[in-house]
mmCIF file of C-alpha atoms and ligand atoms in Angstrom:
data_model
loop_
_atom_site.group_PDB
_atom_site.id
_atom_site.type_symbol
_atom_site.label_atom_id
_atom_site.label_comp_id
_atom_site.label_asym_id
_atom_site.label_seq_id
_atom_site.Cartn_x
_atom_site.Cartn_y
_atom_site.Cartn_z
ATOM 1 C CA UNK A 1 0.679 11.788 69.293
ATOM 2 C CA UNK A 2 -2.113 13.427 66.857
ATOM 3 C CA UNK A 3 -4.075 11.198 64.640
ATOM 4 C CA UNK A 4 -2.977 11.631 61.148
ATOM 5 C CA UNK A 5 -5.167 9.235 59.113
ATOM 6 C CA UNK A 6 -8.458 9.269 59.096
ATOM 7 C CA UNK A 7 -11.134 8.815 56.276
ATOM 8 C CA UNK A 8 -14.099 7.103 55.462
ATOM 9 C CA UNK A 9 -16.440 9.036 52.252
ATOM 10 C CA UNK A 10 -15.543 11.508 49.878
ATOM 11 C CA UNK A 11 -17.401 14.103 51.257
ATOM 12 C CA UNK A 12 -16.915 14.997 55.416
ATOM 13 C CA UNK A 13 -14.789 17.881 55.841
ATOM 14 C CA UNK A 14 -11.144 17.207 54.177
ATOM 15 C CA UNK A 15 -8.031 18.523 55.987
ATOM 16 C CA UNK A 16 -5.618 16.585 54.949
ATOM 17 C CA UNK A 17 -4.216 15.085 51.636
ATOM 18 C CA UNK A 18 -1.746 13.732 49.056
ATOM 19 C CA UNK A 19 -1.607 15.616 45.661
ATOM 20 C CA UNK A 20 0.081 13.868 42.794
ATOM 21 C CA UNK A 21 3.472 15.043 40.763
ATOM 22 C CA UNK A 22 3.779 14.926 36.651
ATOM 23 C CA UNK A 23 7.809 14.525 37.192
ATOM 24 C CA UNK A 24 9.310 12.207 34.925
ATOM 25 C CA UNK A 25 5.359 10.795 33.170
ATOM 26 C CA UNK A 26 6.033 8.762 30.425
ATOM 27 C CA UNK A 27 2.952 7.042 28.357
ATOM 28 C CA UNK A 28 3.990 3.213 28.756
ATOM 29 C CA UNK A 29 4.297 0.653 25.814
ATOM 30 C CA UNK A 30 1.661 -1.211 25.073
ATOM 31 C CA UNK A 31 0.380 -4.518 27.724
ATOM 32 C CA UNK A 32 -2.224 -6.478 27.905
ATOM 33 C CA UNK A 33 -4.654 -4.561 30.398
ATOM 34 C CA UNK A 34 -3.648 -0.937 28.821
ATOM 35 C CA UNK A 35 -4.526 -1.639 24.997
ATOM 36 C CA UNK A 36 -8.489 -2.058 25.771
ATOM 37 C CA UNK A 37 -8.423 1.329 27.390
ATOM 38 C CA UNK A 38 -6.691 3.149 24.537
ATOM 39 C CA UNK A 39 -9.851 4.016 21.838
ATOM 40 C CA UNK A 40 -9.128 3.002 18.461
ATOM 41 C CA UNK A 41 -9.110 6.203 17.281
ATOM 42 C CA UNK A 42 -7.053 7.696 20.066
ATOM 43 C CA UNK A 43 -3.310 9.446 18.877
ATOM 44 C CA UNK A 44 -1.665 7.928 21.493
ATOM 45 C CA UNK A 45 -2.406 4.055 20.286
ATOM 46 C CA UNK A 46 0.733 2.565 19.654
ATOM 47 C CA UNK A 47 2.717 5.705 21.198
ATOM 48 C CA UNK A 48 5.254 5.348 24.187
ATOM 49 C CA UNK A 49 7.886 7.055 25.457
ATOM 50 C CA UNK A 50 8.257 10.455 27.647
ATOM 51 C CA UNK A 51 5.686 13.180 27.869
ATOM 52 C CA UNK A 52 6.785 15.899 26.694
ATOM 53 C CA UNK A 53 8.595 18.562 28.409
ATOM 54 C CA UNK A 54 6.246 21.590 28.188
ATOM 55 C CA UNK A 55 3.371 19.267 28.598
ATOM 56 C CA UNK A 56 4.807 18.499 32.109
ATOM 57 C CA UNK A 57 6.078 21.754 33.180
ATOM 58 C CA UNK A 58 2.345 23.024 32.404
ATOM 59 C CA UNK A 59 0.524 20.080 34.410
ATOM 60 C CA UNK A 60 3.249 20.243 36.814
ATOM 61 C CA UNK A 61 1.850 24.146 37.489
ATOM 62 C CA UNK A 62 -1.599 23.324 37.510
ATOM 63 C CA UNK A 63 -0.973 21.123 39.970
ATOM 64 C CA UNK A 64 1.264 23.407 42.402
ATOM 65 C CA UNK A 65 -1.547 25.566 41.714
ATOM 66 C CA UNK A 66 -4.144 23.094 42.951
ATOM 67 C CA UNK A 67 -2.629 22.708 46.458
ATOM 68 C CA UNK A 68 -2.416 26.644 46.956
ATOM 69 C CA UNK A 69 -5.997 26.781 46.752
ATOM 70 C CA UNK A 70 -6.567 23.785 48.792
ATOM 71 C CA UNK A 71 -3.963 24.932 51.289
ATOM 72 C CA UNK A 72 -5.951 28.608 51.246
ATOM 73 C CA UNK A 73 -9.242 26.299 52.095
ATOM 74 C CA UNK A 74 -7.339 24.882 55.058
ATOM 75 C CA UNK A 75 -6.159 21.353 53.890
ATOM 76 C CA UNK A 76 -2.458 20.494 54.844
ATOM 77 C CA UNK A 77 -1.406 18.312 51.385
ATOM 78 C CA UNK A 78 1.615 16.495 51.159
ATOM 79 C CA UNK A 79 2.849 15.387 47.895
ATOM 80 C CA UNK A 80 4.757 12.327 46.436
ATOM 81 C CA UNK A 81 8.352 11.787 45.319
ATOM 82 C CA UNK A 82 8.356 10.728 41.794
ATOM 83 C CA UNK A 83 10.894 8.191 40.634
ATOM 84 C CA UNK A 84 12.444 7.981 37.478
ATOM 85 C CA UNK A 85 9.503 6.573 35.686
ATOM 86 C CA UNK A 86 12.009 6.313 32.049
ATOM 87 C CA UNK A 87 13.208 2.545 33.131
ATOM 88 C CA UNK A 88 12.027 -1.179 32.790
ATOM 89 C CA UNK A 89 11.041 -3.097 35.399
ATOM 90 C CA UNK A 90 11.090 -6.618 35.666
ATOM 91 C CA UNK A 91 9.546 -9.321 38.206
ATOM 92 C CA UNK A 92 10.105 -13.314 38.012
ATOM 93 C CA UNK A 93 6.594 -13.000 35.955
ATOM 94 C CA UNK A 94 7.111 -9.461 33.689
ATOM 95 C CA UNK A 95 9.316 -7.878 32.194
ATOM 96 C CA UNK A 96 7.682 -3.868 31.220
ATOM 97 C CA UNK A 97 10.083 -1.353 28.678
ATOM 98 C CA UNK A 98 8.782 1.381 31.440
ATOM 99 C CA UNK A 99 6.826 2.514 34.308
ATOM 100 C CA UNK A 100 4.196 5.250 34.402
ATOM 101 C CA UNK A 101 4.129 8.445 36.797
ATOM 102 C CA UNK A 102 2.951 9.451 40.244
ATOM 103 C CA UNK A 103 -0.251 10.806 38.907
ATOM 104 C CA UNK A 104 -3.119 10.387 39.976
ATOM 105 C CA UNK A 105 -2.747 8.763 43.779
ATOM 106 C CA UNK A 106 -6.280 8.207 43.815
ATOM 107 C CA UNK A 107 -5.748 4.713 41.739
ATOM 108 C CA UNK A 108 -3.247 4.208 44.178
ATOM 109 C CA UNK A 109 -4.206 4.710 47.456
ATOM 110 C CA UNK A 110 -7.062 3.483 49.316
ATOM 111 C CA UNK A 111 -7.946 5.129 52.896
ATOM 112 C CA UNK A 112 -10.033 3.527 54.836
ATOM 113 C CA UNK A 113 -10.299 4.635 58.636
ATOM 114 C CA UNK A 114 -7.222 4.933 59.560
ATOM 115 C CA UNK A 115 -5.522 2.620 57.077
ATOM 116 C CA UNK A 116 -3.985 3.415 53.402
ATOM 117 C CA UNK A 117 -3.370 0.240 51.474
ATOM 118 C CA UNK A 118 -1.823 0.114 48.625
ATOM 119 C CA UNK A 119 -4.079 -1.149 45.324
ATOM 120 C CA UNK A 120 -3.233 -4.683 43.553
ATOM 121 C CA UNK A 121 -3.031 -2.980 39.993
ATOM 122 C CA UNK A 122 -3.386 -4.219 36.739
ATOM 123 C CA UNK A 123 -1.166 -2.576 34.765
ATOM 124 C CA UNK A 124 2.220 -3.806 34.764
ATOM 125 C CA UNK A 125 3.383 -0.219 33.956
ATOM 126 C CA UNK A 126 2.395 0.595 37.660
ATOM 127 C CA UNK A 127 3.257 -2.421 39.616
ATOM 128 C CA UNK A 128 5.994 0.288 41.669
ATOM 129 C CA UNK A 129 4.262 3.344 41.453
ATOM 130 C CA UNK A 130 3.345 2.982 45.187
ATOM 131 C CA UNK A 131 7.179 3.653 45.503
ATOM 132 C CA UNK A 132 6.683 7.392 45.266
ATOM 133 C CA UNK A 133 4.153 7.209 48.336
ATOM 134 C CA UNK A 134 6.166 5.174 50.723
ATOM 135 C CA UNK A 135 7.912 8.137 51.932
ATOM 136 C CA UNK A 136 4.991 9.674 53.021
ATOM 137 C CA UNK A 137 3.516 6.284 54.318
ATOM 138 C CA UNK A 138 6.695 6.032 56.483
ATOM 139 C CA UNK A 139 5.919 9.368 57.697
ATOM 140 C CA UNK A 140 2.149 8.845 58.482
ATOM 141 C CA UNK A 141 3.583 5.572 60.141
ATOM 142 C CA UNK A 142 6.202 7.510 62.668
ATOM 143 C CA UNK A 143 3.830 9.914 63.566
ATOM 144 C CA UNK A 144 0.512 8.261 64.210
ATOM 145 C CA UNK A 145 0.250 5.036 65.996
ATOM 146 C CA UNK A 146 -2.676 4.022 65.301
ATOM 147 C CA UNK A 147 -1.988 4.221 61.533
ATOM 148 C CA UNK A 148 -2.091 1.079 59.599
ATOM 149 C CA UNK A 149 0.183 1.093 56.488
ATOM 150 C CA UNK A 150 -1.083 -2.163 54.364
ATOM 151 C CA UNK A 151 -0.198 -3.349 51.016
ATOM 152 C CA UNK A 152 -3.170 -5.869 49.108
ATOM 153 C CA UNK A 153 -1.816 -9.107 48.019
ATOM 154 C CA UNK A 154 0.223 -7.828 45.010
ATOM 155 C CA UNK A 155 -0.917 -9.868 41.713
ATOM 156 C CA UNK A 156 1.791 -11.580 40.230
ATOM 157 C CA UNK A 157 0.395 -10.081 36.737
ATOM 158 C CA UNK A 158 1.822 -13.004 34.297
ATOM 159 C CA UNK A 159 -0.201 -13.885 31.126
ATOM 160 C CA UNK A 160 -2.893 -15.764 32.342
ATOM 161 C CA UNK A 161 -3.765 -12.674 34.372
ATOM 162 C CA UNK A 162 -5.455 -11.570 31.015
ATOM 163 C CA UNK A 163 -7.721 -12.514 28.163
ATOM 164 C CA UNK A 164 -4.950 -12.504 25.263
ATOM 165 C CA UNK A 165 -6.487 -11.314 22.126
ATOM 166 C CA UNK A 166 -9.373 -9.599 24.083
ATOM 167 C CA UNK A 167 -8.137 -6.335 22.808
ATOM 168 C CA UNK A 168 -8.949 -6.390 18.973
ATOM 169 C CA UNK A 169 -8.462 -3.106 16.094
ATOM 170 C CA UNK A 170 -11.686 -4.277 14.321
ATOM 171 C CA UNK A 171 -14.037 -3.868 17.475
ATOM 172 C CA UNK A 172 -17.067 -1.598 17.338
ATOM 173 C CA UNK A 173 -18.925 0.429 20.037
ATOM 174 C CA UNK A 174 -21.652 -1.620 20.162
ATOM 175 C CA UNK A 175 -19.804 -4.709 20.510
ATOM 176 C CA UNK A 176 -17.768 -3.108 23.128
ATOM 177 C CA UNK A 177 -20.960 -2.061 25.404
ATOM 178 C CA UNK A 178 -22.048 -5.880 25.071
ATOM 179 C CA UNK A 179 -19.017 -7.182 26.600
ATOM 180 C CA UNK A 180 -19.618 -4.432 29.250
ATOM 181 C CA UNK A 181 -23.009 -5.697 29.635
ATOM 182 C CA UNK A 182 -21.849 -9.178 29.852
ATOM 183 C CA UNK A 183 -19.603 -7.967 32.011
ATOM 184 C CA UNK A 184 -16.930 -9.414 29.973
ATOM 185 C CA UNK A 185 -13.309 -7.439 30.593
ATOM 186 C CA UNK A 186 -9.826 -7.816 29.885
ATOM 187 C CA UNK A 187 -8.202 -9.454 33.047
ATOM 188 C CA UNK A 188 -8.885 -12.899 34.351
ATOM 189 C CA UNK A 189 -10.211 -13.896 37.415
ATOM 190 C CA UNK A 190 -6.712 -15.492 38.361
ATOM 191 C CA UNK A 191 -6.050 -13.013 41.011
ATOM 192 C CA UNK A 192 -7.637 -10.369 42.910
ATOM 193 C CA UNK A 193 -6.838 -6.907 41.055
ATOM 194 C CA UNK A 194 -7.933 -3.577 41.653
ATOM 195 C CA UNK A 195 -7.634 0.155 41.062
ATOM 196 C CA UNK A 196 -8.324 2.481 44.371
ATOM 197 C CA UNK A 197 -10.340 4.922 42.160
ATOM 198 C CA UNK A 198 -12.853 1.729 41.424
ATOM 199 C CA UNK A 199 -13.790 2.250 45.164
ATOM 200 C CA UNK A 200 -16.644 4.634 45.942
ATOM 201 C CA UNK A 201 -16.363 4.743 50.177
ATOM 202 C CA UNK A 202 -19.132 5.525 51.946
ATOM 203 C CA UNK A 203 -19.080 4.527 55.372
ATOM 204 C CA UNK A 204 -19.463 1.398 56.005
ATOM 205 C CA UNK A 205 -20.474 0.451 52.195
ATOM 206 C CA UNK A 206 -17.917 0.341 49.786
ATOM 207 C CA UNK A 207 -19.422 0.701 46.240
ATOM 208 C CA UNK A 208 -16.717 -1.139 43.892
ATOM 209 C CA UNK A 209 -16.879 -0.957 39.861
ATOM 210 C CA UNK A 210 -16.301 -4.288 38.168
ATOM 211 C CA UNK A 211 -14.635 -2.975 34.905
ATOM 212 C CA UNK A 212 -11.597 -3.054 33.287
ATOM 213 C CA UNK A 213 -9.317 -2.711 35.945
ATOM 214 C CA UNK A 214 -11.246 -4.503 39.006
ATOM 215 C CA UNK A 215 -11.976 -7.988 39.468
ATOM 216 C CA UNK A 216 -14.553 -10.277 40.839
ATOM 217 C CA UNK A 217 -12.071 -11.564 42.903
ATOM 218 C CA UNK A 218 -10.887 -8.191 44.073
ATOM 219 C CA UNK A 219 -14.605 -7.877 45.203
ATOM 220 C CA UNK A 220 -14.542 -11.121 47.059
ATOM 221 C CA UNK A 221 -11.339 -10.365 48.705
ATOM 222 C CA UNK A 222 -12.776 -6.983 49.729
ATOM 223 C CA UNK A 223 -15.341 -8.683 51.355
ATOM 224 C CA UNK A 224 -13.152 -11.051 53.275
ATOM 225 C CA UNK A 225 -10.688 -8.049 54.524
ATOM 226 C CA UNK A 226 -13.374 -5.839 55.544
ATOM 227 C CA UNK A 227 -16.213 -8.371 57.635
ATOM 228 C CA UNK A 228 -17.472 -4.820 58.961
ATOM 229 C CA UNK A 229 -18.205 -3.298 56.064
ATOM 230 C CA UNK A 230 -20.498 -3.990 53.529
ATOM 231 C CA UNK A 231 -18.978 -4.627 49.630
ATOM 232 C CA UNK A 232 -21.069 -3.766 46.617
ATOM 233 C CA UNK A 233 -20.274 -5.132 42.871
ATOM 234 C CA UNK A 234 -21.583 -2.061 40.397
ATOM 235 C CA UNK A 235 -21.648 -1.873 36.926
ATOM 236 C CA UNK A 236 -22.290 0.609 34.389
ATOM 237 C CA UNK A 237 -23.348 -1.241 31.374
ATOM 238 C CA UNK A 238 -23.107 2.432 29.237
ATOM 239 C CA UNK A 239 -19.621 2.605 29.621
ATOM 240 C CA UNK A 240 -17.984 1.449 26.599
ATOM 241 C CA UNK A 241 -14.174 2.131 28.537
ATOM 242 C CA UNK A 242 -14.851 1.122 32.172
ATOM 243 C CA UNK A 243 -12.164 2.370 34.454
ATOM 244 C CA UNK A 244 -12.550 4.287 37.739
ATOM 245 C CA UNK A 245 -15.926 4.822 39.353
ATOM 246 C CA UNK A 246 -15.280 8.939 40.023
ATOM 247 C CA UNK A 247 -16.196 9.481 36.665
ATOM 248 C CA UNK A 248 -19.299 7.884 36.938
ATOM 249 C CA UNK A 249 -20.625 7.655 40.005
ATOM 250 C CA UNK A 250 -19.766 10.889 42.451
ATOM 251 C CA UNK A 251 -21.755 11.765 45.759
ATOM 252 C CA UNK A 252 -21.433 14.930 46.760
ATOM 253 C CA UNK A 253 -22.951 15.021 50.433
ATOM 254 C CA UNK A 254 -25.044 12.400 52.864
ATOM 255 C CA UNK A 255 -27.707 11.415 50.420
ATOM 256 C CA UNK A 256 -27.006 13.353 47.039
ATOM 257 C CA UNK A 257 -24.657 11.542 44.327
ATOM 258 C CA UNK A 258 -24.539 12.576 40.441
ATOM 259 C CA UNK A 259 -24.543 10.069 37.702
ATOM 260 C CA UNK A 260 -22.661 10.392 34.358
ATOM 261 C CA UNK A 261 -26.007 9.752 31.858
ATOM 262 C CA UNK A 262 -24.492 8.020 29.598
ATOM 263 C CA UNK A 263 -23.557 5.678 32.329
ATOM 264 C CA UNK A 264 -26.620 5.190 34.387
ATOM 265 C CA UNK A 265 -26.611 2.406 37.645
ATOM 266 C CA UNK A 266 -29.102 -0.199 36.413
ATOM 267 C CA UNK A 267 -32.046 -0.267 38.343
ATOM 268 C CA UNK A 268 -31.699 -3.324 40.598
ATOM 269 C CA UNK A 269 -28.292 -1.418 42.014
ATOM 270 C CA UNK A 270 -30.363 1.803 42.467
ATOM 271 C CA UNK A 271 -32.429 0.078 45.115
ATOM 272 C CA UNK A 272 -30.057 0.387 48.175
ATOM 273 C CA UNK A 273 -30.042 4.380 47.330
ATOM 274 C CA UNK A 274 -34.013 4.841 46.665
ATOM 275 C CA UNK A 275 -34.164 2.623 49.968
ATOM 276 C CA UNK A 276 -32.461 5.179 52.063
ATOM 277 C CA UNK A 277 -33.992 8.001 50.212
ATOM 278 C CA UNK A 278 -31.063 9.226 48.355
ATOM 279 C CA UNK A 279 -30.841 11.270 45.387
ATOM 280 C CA UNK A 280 -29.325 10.008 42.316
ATOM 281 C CA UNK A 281 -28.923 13.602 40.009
ATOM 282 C CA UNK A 282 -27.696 12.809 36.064
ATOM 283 C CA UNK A 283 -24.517 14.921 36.130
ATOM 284 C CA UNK A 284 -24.151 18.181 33.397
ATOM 285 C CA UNK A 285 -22.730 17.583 30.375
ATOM 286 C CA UNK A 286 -19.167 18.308 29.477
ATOM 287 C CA UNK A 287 -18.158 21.711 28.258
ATOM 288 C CA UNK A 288 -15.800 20.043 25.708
ATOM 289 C CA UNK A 289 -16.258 17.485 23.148
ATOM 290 C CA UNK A 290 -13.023 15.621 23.626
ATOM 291 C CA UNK A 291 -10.334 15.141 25.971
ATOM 292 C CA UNK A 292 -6.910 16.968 25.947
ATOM 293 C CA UNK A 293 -4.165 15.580 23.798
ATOM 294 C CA UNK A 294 -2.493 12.805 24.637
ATOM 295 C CA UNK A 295 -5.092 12.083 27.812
ATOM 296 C CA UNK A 296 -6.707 8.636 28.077
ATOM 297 C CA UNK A 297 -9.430 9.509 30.270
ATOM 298 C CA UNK A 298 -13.141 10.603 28.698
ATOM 299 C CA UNK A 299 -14.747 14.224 28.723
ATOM 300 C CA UNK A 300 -16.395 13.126 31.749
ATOM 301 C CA UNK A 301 -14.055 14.363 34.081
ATOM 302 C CA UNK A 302 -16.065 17.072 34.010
ATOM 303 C CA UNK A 303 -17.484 15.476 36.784
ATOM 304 C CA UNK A 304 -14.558 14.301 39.022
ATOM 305 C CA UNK A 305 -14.532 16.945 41.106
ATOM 306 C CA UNK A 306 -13.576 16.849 44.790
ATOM 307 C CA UNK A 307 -15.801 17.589 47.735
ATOM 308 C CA UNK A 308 -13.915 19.450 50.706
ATOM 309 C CA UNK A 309 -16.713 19.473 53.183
ATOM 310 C CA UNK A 310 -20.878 19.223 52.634
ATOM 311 C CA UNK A 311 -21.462 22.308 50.754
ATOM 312 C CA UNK A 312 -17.767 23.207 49.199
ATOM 313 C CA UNK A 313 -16.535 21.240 45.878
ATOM 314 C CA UNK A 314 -13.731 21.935 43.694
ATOM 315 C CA UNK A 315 -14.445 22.274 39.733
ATOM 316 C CA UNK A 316 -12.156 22.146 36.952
ATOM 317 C CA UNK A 317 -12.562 25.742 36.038
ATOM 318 C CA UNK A 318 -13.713 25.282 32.192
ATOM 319 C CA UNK A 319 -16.624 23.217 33.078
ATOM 320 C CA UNK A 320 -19.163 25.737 33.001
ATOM 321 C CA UNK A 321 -22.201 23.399 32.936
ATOM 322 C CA UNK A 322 -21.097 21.445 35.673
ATOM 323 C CA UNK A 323 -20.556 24.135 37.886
ATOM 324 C CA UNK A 324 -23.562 25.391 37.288
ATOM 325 C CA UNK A 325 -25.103 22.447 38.361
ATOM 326 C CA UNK A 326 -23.338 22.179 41.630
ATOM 327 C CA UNK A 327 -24.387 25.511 42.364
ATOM 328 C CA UNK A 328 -27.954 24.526 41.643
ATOM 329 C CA UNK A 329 -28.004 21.780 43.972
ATOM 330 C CA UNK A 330 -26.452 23.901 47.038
ATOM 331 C CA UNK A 331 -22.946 23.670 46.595
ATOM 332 C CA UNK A 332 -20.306 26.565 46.839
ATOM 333 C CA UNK A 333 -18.090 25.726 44.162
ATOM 334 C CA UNK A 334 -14.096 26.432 43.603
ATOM 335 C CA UNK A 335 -13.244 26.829 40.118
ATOM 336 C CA UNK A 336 -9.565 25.737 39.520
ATOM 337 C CA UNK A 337 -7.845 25.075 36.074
ATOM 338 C CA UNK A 338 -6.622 21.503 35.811
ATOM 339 C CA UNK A 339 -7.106 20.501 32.000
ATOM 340 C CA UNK A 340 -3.252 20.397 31.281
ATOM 341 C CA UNK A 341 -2.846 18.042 34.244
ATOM 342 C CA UNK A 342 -5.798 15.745 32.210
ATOM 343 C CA UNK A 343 -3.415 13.252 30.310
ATOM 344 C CA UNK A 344 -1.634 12.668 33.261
ATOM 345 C CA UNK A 345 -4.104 10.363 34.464
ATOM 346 C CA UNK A 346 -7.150 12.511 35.079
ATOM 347 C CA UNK A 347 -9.248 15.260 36.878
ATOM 348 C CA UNK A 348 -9.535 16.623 40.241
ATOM 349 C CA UNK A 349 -10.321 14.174 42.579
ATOM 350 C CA UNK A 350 -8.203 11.490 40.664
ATOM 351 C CA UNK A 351 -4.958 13.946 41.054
ATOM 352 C CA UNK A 352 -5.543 13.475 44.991
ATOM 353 C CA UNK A 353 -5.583 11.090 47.737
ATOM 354 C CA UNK A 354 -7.383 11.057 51.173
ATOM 355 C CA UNK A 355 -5.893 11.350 54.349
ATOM 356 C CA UNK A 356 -7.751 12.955 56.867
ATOM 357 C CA UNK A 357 -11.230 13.779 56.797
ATOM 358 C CA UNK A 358 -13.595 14.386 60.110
ATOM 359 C CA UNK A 359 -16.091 12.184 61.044
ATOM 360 C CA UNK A 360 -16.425 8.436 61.453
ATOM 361 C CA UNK A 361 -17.875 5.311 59.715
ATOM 362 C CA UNK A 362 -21.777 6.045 59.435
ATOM 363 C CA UNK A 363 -23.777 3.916 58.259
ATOM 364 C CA UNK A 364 -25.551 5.870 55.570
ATOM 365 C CA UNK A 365 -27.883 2.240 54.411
ATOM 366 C CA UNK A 366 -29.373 0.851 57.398
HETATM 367 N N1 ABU B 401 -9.722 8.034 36.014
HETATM 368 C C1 ABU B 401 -11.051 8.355 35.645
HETATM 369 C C2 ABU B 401 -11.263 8.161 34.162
HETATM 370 C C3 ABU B 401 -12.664 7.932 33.840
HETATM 371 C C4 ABU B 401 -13.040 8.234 32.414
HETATM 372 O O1 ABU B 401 -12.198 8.217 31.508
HETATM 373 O O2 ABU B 401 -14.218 8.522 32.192
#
């Protein structure tokens, strides 16, 4: 039987992946982890309820569109089965008004070799979004014994799994990037939780982002699941909202990554790269000056682009600058429009999940 699961950086040739669905997205009430991500000034604080229609029917497209041109550059993508997001949940710990969407896998799904585990979330609003993957996952399963279908310890998520009254109307900026810099976020260390996206793979280092929706615990439970590998806290004391590391932090071949500026890795964490003599480029600025409505993530997904082999990347279309800049440093770039997929959880390389890319675990940090 063929090997279906392989993958171990974001940037060996990719021939096989998941691309997410907008079906169904609803923007979920209010919780403790989700508040501190909403700015203050943001439309959609204090908003829930169903995206609308047209707003899904147009992501939905740009997404369809996506996998034609990453089926055209030969990569097979399969793609989830959204539930109906529009219902509570409820656990013996939570109780959530409604669930989220099955966008983007990436904070979902983690592949690792040949293994896709399921993340230990922090939102309750996604505690079952792995549901729309598990078809797949069975499938993967069937097909390829040697796959390993894993699930992290799932955090129970009750109220002591946050800092109540962390999130507060009256906060500034500044204050903001000092909790940052104390490292000071919204969940507790009760619990190992993490987002997939907070996980930059490369080889056998895993570069994880201790932010607002990973744990220290998450890092030492990393650490304890993975003896081979080698597990890496990083912070980016610029980021006043820190969620996801492919916003931040994106390499684009063996030994070239770009960093968002405002965002920079402090020096100490630089060391392992200078070490092994790679290049850390400051990413192009947006070409906008504000997200899409009704989108939680930055401008900077100007930057999450995704990397189908060592000199190919994907770029949302409208990003001019950045595009640019990947041309400058040697890559062939594929423009594809993706902004109305934006407030459905994010950019390129967010709307899509790894499951087969060549190669094998290098060890790029010797
Ligand atoms: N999911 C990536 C979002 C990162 C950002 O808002 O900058």
């Amino acid at each position: 039987m063929p090997k279906i699961v392989n993958s171990w950086n974001d940037f060996d040739p990719l021939k096989h992946a998941i691309v997410g669905r907008a079906d169904f997205s609803m923007i979920p009430p209010e919780e403790p982890a989700t508040s501190e991500k909403v700015p203050v000034d943001s439309e959609m604080r204090g908003m829930w309820g169903p995206r609308p229609t047209e707003t899904v029917e147009k992501a939905n497209e740009q997404l369809d569109n996506y996998v034609a041109v990453l089926e055209k550059h030969g990569v097979k993508v399969d793609r989830p089965t959204p539930l109906q997001w529009n219902q509570h949940i409820q656990t013996p710990d939570f109780r959530n008004d409604s669930m989220m969407t099955a966008m983007p896998p990436r904070d979902i799904l983690l592949t690792i070799g040949n293994e896709i585990m399921a993340s230990a979330n922090s939102f309750r609003c996604r505690y079952f979004e792995y549901l729309a993957y598990w078809p797949l996952m069975n499938e993967y399963f069937e097909n390829d014994p040697e796959f390993k279908w894993s699930q992290a310890p799932r955090p129970r998520l009750t109220d002591k799994s946050y800092k109540h009254n962390y999130y507060d109307e009256k906060i500034s900026l500044e204050d903001r990037l000092i909790r940052t810099a104390n490292k000071d976020f919204v969940t507790t260390e009760v619990e190992p939780m993490w987002d997939a996206a907070d996980v930059m793979r490369v080889g056998k280092d895993l570069f994880i982002q201790h932010g607002l929706t990973t744990n220290r615990k998450a890092m030492e439970w990393f650490k304890r699941y993975y003896p081979d590998l080698r597990v890496h806290s990083v912070n980016f004391p610029g980021d006043p909202y820190p969620i996801h590391i492919d916003a931040t932090f994106v390499p684009l071949r063996p030994g070239l990554i770009i960093n968002n500026p405002h965002r920079p890795l402090p020096v100490e964490q630089r060391a392992i790269f200078e070490a092994n003599d790679w290049q850390i480029v400051e990413a192009a600025k947006p070409a906008h000056d504000g997200p899409p409505p009704l989108c939680y993530s930055s401008v900077w997904l100007s930057m999450n682009c995704l990397v189908l082999d060592h000199k190919t990347v994907v770029v949302e279309e409208s990003e001019v600058y950045q595009a640019e800049q990947m041309d400058k440093l040697g890559m062939n770039v594929i423009p594809v429009p993706f902004r109305d997929a934006y407030p459905f959880g994010g950019g390129l390389h967010c709307a899509t999940a790894d499951v087969y890319r060549e190669g094998g675990m290098e060890d790029y940090f010797p």
